[in-house]
Coordinates of N, CA and C in Angstrom, one line a residue:
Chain U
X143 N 100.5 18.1 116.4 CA 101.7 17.5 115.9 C 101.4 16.0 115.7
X144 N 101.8 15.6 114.8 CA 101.2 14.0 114.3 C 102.5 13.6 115.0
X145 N 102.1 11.9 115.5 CA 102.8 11.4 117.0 C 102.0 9.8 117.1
X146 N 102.5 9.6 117.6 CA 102.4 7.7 118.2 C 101.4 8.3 119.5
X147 N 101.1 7.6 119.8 CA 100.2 7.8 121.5 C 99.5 6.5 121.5
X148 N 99.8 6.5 123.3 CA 99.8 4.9 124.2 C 99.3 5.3 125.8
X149 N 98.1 4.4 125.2 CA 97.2 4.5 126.8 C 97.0 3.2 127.6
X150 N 97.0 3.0 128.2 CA 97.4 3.8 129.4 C 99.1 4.3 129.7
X151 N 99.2 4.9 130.3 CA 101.4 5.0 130.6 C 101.4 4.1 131.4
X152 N 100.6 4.2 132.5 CA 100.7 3.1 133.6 C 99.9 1.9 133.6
X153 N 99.7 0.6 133.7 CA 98.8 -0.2 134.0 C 99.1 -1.4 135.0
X154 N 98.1 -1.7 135.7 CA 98.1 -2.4 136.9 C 97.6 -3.4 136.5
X155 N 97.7 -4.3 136.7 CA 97.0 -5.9 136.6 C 97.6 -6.9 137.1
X156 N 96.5 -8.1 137.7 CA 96.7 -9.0 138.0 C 97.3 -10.4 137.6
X157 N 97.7 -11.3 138.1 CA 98.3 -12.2 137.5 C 97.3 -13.1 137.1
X158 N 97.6 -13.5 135.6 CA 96.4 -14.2 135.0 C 95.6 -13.3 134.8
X159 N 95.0 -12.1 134.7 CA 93.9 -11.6 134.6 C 94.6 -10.8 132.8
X160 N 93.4 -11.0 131.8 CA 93.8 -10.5 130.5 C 93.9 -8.9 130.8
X161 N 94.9 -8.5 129.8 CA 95.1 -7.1 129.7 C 95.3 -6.4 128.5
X162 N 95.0 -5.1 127.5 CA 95.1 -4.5 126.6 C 95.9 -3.2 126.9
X163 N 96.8 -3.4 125.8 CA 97.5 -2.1 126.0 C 97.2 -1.8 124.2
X164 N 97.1 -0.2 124.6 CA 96.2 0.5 123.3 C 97.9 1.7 122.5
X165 N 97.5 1.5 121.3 CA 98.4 2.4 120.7 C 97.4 3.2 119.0
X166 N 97.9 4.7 119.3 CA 97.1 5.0 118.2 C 98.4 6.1 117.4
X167 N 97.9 5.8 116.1 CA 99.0 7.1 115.5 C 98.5 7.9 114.3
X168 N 99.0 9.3 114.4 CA 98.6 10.3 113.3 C 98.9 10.5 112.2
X169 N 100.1 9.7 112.1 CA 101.3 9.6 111.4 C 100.3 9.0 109.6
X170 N 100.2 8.5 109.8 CA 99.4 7.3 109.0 C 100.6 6.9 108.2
X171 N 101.2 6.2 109.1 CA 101.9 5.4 108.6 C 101.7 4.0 108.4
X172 N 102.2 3.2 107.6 CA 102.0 1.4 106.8 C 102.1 0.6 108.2
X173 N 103.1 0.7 109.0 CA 103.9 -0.1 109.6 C 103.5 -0.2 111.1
X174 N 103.2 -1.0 112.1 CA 103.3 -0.6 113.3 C 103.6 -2.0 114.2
X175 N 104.4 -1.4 115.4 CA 105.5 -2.6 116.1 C 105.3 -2.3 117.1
X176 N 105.5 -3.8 118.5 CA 104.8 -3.8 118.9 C 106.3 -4.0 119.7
X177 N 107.4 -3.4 121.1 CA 108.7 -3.8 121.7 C 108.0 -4.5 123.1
X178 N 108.9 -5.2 123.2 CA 108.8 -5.2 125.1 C 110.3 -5.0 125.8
X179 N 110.4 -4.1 126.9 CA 111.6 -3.4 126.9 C 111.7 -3.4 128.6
X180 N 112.7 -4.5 129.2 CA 112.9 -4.8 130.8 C 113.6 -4.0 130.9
X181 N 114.2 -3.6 132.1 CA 114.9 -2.8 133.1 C 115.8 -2.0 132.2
X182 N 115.3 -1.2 131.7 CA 116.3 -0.4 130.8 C 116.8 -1.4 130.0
X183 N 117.1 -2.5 129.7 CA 117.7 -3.4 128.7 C 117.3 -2.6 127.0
X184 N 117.6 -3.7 125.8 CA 117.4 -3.0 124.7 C 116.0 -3.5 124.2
X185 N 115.4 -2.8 123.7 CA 113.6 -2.9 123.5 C 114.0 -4.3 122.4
X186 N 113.2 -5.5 122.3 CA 112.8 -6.8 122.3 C 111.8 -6.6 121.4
X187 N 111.4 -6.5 120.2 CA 110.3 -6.5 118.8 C 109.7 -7.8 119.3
X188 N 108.7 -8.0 119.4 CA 107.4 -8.9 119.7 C 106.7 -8.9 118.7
X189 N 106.4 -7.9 117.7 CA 105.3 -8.5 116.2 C 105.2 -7.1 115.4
X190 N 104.8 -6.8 114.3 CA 104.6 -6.2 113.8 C 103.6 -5.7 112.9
X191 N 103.6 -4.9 112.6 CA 101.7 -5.1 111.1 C 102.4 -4.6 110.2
X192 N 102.9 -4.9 109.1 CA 102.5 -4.1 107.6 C 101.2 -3.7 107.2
X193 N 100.5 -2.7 107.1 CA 99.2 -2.6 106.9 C 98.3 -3.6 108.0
X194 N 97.4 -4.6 107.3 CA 96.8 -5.5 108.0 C 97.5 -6.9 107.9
X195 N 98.7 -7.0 107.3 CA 100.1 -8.4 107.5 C 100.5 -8.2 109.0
X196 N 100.0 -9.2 109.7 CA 100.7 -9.7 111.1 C 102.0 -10.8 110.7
X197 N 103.1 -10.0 111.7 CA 104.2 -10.6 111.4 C 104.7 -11.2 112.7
X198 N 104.3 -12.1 113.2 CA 105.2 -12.4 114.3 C 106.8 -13.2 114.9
X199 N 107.8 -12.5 115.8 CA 108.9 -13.0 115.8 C 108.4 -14.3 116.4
X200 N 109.6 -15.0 115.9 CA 109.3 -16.4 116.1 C 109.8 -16.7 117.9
X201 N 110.3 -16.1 118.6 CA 110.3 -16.3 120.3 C 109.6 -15.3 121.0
X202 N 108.2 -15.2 120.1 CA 107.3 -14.0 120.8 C 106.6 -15.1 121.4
X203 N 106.0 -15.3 123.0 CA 105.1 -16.3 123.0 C 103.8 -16.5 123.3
X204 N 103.3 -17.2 123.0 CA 101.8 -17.1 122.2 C 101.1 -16.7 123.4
X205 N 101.2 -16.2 124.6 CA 100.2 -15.6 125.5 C 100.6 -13.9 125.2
X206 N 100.8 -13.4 124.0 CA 100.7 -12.1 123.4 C 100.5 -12.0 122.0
X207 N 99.0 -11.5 122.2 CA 98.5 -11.3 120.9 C 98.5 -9.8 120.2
X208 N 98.1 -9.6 118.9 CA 97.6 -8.3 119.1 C 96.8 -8.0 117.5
X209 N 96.1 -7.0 117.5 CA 95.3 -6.6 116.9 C 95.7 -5.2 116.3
X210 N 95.2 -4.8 114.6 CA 95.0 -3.7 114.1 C 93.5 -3.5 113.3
X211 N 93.0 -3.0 114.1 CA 91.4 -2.6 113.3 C 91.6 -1.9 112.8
X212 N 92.2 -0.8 112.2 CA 92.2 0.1 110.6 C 94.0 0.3 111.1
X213 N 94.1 1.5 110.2 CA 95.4 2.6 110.0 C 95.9 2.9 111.6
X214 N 95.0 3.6 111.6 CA 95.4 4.5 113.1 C 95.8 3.2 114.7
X215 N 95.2 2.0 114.2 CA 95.3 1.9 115.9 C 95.8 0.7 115.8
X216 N 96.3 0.3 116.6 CA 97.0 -1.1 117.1 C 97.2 -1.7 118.9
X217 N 96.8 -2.7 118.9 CA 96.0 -3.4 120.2 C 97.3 -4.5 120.7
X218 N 97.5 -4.3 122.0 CA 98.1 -5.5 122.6 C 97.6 -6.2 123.3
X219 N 97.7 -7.2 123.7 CA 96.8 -8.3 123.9 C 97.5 -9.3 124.9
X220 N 97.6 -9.2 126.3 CA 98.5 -10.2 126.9 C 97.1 -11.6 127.7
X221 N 97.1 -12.3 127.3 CA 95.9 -13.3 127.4 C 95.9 -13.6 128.8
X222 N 97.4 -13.8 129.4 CA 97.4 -14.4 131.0 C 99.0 -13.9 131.8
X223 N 98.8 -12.7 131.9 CA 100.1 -12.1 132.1 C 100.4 -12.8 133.4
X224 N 101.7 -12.8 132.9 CA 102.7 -13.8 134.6 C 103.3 -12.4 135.0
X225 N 104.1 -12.5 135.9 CA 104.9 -11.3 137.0 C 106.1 -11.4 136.0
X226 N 107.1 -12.2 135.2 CA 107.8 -11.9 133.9 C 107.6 -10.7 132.9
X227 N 106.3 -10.8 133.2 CA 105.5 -9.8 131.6 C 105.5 -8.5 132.2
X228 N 105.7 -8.5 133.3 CA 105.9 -6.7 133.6 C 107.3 -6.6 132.6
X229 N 106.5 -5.2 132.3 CA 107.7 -4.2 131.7 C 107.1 -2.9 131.2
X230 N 108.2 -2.4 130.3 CA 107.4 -1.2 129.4 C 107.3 -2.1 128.0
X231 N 106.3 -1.4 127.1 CA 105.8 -2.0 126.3 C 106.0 -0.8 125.4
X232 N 106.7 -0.4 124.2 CA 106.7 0.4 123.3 C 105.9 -0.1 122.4
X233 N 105.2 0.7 121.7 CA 104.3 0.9 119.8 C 105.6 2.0 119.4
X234 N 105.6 1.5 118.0 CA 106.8 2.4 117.1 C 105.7 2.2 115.7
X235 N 106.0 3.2 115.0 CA 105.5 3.0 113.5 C 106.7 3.4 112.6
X236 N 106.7 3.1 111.2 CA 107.4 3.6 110.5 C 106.4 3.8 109.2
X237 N 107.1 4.1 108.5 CA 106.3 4.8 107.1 C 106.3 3.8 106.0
X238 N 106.9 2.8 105.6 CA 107.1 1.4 105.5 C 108.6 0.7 106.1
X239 N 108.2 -0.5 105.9 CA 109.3 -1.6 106.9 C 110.5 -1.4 105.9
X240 N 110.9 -0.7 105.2 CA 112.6 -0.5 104.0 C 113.4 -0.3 105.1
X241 N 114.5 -0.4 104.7 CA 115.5 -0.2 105.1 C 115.9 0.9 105.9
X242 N 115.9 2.0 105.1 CA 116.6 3.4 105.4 C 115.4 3.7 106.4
X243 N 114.0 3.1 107.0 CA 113.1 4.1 107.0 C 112.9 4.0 108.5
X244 N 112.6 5.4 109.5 CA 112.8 5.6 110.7 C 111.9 5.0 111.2
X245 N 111.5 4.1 112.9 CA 110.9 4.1 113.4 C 110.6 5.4 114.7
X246 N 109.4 5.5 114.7 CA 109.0 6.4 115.5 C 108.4 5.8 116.6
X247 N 108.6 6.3 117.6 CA 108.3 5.6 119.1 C 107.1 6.0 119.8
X248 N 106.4 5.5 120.6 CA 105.2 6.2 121.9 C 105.9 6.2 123.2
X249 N 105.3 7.1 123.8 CA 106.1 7.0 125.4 C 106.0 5.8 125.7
X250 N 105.0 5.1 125.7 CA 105.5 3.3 126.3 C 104.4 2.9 127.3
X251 N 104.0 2.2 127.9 CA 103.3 2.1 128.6 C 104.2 1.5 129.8
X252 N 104.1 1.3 130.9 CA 104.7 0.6 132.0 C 103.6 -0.5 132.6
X253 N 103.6 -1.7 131.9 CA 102.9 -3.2 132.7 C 103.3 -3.4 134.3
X254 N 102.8 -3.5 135.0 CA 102.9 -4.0 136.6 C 101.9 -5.2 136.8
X255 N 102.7 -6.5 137.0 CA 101.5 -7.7 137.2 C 101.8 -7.9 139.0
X256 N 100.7 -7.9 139.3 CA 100.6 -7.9 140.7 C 100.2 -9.8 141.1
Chain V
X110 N 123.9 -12.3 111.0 CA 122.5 -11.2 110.9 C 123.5 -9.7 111.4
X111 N 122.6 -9.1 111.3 CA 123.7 -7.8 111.6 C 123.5 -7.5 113.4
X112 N 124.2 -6.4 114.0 CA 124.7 -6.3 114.8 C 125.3 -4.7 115.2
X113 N 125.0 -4.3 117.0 CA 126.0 -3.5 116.9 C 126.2 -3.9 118.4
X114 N 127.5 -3.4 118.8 CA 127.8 -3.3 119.9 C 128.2 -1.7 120.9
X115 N 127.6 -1.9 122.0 CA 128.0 -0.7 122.6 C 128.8 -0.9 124.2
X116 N 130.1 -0.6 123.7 CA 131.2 -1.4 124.6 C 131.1 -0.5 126.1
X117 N 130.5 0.6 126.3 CA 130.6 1.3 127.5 C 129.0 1.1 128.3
X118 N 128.9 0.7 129.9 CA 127.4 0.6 130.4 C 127.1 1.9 130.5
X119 N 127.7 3.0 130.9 CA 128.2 4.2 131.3 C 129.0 5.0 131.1
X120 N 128.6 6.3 130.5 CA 129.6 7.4 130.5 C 129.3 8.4 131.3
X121 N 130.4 9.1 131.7 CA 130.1 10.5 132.7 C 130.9 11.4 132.5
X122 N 130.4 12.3 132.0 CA 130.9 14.1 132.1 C 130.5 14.7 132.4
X123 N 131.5 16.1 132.2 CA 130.9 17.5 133.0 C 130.6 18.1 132.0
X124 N 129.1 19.0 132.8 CA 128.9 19.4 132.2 C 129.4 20.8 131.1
X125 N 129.5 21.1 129.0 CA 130.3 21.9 128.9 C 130.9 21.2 128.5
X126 N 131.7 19.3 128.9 CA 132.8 19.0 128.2 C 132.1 18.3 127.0
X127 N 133.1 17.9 125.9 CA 132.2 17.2 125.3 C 131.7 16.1 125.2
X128 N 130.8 14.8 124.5 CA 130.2 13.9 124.9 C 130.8 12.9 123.6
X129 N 130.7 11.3 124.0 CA 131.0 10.7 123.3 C 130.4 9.2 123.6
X130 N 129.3 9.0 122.2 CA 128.8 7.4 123.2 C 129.8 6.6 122.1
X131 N 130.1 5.6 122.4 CA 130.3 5.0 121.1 C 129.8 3.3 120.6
X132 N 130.0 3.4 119.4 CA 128.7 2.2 118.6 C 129.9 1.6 117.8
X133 N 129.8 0.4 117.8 CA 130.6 -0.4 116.3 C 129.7 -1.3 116.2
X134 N 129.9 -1.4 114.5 CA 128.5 -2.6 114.1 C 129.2 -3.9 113.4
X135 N 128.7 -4.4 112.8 CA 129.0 -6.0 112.3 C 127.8 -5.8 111.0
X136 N 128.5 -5.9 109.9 CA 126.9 -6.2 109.1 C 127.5 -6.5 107.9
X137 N 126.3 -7.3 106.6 CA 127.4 -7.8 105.9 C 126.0 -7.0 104.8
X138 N 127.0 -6.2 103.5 CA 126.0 -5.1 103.0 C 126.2 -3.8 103.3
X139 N 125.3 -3.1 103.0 CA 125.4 -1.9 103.2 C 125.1 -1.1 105.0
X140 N 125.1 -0.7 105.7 CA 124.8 -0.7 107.3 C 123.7 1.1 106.9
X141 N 122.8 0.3 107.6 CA 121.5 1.2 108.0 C 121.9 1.6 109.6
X142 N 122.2 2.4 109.9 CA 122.5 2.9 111.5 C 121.7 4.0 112.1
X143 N 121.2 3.6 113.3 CA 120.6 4.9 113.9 C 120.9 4.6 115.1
X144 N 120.6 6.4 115.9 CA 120.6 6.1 116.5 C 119.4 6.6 117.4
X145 N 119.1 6.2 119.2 CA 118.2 6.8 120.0 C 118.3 7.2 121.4
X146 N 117.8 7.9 121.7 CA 117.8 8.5 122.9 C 116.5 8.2 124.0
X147 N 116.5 7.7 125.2 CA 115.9 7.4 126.0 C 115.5 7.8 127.6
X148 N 114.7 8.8 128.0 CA 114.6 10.0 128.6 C 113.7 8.6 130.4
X149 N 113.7 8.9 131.3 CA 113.7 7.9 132.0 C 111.9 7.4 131.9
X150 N 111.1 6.4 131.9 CA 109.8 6.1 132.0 C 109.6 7.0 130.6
X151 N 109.9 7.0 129.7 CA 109.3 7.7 128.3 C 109.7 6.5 127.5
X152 N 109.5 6.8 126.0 CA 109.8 6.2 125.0 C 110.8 6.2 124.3
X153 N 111.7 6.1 123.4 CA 113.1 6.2 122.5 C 112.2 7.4 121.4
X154 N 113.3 8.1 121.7 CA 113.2 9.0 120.3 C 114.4 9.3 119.6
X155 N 113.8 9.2 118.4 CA 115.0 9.5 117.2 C 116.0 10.7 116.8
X156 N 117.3 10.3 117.1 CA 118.1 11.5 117.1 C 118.7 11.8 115.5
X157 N 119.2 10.6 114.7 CA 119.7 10.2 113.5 C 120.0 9.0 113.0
X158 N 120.0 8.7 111.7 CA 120.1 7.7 111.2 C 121.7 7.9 110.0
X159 N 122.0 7.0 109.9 CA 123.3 7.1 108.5 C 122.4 5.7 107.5
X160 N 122.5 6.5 106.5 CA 121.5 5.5 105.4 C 123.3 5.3 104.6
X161 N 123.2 6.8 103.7 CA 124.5 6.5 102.4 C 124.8 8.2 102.6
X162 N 126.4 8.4 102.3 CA 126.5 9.8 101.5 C 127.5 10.2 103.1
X163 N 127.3 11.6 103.3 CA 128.2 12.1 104.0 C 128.3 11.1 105.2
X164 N 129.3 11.0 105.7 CA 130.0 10.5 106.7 C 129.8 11.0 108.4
X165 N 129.6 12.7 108.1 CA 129.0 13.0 109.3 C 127.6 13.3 109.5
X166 N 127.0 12.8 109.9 CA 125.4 13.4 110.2 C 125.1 13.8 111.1
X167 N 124.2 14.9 111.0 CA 124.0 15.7 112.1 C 122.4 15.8 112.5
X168 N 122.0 15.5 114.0 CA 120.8 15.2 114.5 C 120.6 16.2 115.1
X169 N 119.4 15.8 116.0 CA 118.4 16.4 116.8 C 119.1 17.0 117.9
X170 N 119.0 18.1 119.0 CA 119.5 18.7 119.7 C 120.9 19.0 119.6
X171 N 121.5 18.9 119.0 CA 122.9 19.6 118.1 C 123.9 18.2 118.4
X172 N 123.5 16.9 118.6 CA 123.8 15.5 118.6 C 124.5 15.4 116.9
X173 N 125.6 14.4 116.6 CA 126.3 14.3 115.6 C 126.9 12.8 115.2
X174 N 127.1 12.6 114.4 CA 127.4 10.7 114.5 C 128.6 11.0 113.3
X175 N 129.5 9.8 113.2 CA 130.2 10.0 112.5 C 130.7 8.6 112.3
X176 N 130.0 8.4 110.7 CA 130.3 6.9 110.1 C 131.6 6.7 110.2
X177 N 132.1 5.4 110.3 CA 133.5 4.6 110.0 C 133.7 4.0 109.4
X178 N 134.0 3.5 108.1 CA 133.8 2.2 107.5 C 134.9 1.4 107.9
X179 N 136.4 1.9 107.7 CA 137.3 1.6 108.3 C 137.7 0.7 109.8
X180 N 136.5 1.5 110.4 CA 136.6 1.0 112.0 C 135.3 0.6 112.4
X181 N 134.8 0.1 111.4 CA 133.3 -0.1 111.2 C 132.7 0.7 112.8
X182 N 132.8 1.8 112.8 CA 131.9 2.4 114.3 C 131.4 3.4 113.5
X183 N 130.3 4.0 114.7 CA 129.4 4.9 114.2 C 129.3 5.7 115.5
X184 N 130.0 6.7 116.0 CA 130.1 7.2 117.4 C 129.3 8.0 117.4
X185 N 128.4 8.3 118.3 CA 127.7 9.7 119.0 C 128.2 10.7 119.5
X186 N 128.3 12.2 118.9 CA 128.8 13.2 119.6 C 127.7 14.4 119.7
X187 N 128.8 14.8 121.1 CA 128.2 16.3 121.1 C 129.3 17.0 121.6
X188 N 129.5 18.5 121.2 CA 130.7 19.1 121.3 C 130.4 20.0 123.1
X189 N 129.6 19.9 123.4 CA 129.6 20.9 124.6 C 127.7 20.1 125.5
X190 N 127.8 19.4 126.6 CA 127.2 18.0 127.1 C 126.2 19.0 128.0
X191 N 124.9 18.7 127.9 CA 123.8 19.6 129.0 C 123.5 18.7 130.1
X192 N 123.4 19.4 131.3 CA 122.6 18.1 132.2 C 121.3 17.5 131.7
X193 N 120.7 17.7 130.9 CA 119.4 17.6 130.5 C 120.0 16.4 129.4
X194 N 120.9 16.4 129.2 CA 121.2 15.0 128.1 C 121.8 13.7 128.7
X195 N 121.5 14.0 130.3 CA 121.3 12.5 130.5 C 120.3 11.8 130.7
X196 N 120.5 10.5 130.1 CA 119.7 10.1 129.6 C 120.6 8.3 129.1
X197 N 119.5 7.1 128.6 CA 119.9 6.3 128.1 C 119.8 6.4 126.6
X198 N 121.0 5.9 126.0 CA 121.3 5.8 124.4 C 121.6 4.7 123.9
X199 N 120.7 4.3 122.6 CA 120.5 2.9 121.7 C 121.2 3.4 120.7
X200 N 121.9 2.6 120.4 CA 122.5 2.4 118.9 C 122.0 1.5 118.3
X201 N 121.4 1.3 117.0 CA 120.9 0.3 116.4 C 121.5 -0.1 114.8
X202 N 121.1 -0.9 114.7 CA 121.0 -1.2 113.2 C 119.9 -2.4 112.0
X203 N 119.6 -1.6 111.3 CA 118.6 -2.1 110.6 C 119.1 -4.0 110.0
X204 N 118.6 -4.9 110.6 CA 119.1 -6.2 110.0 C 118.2 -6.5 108.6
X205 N 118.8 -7.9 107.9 CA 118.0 -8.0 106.7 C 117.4 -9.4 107.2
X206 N 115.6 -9.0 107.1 CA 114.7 -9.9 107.1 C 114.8 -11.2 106.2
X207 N 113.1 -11.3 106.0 CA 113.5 -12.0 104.8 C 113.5 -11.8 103.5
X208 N 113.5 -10.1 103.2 CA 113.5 -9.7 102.1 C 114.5 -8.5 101.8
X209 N 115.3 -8.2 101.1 CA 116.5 -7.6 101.2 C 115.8 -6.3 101.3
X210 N 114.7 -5.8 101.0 CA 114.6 -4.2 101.3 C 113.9 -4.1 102.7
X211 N 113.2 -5.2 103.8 CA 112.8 -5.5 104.8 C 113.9 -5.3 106.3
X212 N 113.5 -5.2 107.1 CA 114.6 -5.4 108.7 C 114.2 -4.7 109.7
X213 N 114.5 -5.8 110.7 CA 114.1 -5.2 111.9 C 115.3 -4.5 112.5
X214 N 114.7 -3.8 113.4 CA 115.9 -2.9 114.1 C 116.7 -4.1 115.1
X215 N 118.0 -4.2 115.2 CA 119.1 -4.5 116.2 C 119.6 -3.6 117.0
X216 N 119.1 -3.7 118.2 CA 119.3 -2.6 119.1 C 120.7 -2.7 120.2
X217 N 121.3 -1.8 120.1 CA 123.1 -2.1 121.2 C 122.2 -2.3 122.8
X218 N 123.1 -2.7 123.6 CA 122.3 -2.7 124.9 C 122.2 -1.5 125.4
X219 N 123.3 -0.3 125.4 CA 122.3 0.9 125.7 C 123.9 1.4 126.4
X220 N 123.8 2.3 126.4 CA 125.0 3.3 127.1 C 124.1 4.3 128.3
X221 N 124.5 4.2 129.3 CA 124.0 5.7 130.1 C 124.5 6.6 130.5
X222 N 124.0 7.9 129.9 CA 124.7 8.9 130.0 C 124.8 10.0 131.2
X223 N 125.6 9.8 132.2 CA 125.3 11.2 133.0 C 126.5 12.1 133.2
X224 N 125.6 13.1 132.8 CA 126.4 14.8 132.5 C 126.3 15.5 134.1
X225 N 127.0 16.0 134.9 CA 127.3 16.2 136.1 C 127.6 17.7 136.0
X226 N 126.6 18.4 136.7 CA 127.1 20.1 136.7 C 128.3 20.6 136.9

């Protein structure tokens, strides 16, 4: 079944120590987005790709980068995670960024900064 | 910018009765509405969206929405509630970027649902 997928689910890390959270999709879809989503609250859009166009929200802040080396994959990038940055982290793609058009979700990863 | 609100933290029924989350949005234009479902430590998945055209839409697991224009809401139903459908639920709505066919999703804070044997 073509699908979003996010590795690790769980990740452990240190404070200050860099970390990558991985997202890959089958979909081959244009679009892919990058949420950070606290205590059940409502998932928070941190950046996006149109193809290889990096879009970033303007109160994303700059100790979160991220990367798309082709179609399929897209890379999170937290440079110096503080104990804040824990959370879940969703990858969503859609088929292009229009209006009407669905985002599709990954299970999410769960960040823990120790 | 657009907007939705979801006025309940919590709902709770039994299970068998029916279910109701409910959404009202704010948007100026035409309103892109969806909505999601959120299973606990997983990801949001897509139940339905209202683009244009019928008023009621019918989603994923026998889930149903039912545009308002009037009352600008867009409520979540289900006619008979499983324990398996609790769960957290997003209401969203597509805002306009900087390009009118562009938007990011505006997500409600979330309703939680528990269905009680």
């Amino acid at each position: 079944d073509a699908m979003v997928i996010q590795n690790p689910r769980y990740q452990v890390t240190q404070f200050g120590k860099p970390v990558t959270l991985s997202c890959s999709q089958t979909l081959n879809h244009n679009v892919m987005y990058w949420y950070q989503q606290k205590s059940s609250q409502a998932p928070k859009l941190l950046f996006h790709y149109y193809d290889k166009d990096f879009n970033n929200e303007a109160d994303t802040p700059d100790n979160f980068q991220s990367r798309r080396p082709n179609t399929s994959f897209c890379f999170l990038d937290i440079r110096s995670p503080g104990l804040g940055d824990a959370a879940m982290y969703l990858c969503a793609t859609s088929s292009d960024g229009t209006m009407q058009e669905t985002q599709y979700f990954g299970p999410g990863t769960r960040l823990l900064v120790l | 910018a657009q907007s939705v609100a979801q006025p309940e933290d919590q709902v709770n029924v039994a299970e068998g009765n029916p279910l109701t989350v409910k959404c009202t949005y704010s948007v100026s234009g035409n309103p892109y509405l969806f909505w999601y479902v959120q299973y606990p430590n997983r990801g949001l998945q897509f139940l339905l969206k209202y683009i244009t055209g019928d008023n009621l839409v019918k989603g994923s697991y026998g889930f149903e929405a039912e545009f308002n224009k009037s009352q600008t809401s867009f409520h979540l139903k289900k006619p008979s509630a499983l324990v398996s459908d609790s769960a957290l639920y997003f209401c969203a709505v597509r805002d306009i970027g900087p390009t009118d066919s562009w938007g990011k999703l505006q997500f409600g804070a979330g309703t939680q649902v528990v269905v009680t044997p």
